[in-house]
PDB file of C-alpha atoms in Angstrom:
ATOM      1  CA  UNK R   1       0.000   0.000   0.000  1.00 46.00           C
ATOM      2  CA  UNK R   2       1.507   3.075  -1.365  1.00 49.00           C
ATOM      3  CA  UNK R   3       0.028   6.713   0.536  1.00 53.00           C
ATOM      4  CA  UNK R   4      -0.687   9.448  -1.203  1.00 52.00           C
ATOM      5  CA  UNK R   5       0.079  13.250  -0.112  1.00 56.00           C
ATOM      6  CA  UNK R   6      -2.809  15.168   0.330  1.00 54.00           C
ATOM      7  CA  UNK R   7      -2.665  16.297  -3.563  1.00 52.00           C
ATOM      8  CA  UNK R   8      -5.333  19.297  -2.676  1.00 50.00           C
ATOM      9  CA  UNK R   9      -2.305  21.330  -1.322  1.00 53.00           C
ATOM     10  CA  UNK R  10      -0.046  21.067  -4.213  1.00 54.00           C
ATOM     11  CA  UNK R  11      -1.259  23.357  -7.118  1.00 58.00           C
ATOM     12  CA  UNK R  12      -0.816  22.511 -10.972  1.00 59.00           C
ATOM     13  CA  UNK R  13       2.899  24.123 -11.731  1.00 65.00           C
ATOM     14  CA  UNK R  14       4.169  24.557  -8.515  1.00 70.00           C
ATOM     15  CA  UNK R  15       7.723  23.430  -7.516  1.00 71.00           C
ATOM     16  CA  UNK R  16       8.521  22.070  -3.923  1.00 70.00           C
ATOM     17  CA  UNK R  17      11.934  20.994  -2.003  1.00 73.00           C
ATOM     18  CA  UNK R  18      12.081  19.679   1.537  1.00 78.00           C
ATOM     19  CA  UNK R  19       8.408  20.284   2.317  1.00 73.00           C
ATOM     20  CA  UNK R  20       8.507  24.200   0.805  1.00 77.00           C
ATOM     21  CA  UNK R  21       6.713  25.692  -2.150  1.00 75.00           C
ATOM     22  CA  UNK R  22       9.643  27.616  -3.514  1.00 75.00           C
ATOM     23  CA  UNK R  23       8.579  28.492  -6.910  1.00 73.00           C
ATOM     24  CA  UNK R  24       5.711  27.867  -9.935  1.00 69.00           C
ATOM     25  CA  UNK R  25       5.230  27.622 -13.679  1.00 69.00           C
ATOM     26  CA  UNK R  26       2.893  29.455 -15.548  1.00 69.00           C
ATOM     27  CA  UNK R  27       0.782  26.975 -16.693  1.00 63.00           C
ATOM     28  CA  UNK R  28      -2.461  26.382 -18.491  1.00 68.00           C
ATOM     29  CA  UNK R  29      -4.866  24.402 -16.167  1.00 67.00           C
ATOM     30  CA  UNK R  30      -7.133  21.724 -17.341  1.00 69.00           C
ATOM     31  CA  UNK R  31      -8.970  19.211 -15.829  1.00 74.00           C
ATOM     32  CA  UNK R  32      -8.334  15.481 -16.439  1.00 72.00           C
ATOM     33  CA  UNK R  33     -10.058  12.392 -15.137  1.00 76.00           C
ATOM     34  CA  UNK R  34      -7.770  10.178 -13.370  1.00 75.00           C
ATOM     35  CA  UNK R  35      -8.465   6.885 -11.490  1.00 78.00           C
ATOM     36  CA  UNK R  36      -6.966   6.376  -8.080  1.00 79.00           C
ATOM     37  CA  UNK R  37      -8.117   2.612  -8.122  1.00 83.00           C
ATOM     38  CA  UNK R  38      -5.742  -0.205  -8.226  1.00 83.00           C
ATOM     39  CA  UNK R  39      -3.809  -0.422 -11.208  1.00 82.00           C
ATOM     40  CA  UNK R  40      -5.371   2.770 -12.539  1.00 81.00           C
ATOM     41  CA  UNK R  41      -1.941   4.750 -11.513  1.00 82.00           C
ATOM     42  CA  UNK R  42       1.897   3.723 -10.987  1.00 81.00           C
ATOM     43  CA  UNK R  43       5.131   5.451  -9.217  1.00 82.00           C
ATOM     44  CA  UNK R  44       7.936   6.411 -11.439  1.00 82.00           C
ATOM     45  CA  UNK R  45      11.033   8.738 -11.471  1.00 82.00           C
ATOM     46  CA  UNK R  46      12.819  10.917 -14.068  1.00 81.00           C
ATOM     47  CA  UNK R  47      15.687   8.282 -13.532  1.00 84.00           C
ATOM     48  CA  UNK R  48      12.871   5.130 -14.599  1.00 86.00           C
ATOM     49  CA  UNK R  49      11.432   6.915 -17.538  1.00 82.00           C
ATOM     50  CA  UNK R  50      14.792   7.363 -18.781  1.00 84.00           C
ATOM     51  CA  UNK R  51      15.155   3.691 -18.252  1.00 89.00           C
ATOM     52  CA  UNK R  52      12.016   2.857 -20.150  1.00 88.00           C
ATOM     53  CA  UNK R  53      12.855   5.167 -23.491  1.00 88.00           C
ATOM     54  CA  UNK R  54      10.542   7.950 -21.897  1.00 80.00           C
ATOM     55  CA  UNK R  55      12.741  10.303 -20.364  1.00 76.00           C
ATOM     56  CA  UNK R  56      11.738  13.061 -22.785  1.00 76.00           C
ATOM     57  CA  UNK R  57       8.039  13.104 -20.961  1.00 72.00           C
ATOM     58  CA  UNK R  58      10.253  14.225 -18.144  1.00 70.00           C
ATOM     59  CA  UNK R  59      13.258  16.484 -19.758  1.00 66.00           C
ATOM     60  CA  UNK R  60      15.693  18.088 -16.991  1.00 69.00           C
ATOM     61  CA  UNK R  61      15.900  21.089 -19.438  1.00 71.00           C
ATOM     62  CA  UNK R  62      11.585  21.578 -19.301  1.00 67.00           C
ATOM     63  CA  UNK R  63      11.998  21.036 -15.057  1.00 67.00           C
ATOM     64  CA  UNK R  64      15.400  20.755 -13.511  1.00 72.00           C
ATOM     65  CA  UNK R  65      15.614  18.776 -10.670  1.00 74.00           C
ATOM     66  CA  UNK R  66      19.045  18.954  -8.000  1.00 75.00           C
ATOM     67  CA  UNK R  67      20.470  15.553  -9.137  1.00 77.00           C
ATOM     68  CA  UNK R  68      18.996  15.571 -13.033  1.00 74.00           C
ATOM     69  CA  UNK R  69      18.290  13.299 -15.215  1.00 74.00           C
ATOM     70  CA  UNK R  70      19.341  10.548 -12.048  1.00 77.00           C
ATOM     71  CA  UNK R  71      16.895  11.764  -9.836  1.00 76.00           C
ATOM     72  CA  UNK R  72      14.632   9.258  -8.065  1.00 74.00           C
ATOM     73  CA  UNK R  73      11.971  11.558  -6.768  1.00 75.00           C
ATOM     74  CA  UNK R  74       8.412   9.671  -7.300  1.00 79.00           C
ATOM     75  CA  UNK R  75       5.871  11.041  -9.610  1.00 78.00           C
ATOM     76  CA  UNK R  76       2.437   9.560 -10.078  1.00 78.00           C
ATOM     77  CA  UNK R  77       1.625   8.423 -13.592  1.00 78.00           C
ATOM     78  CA  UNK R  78      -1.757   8.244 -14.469  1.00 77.00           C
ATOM     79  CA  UNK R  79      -3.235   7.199 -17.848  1.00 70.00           C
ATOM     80  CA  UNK R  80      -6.487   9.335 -18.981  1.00 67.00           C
ATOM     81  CA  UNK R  81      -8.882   8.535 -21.467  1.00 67.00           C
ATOM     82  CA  UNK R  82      -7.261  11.060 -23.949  1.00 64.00           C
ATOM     83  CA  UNK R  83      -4.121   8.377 -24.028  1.00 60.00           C
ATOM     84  CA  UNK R  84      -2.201  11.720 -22.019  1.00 56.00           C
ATOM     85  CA  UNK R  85       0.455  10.613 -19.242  1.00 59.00           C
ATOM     86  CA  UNK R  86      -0.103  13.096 -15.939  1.00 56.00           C
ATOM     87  CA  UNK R  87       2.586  12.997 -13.659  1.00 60.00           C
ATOM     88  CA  UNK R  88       2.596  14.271 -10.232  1.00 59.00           C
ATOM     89  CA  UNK R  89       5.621  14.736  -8.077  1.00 54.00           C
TER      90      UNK R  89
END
């Protein structure tokens, strides 16, 4: 069993380190469906999608993160019904 943050307090585009909003993105917002069942949603990293042949859904140069393309902070991956990836960290 994997627990998930209380995702109401992060906000689309915002950028967090050791527990601190220290930045954001200006971002579009839209609103996706996603499933929070069972085997609706998976952990990955930046470091795993590189892995997999996905690391440009990720790119360090679009969001750089303190240890780069090797960094194992988790992101949710969720599939929608629009075949779009949405990842959370």
């Amino acid at each position: 069993v994997q627990r998930l943050p209380s995702l109401p307090h992060y906000r689309v585009g915002t950028i967090w380190r050791n527990g601190r909003c220290i930045s954001d993105t200006e971002l579009d917002t839209e609103r996706l469906a996603v499933n929070f069942n069972a085997g609706k949603w998976r952990t990955t990293s930046r470091r795993a999608l590189i892995a997999s042949g996905q690391g440009h859904l990720f790119a360090d140069e679009e969001y750089p993160l303190i240890l780069g393309n090797d960094d194992r902070c988790k992101l949710l991956n969720f599939s929608t019904s629009r075949s779009m990836m949405v990842a959370i960290c």
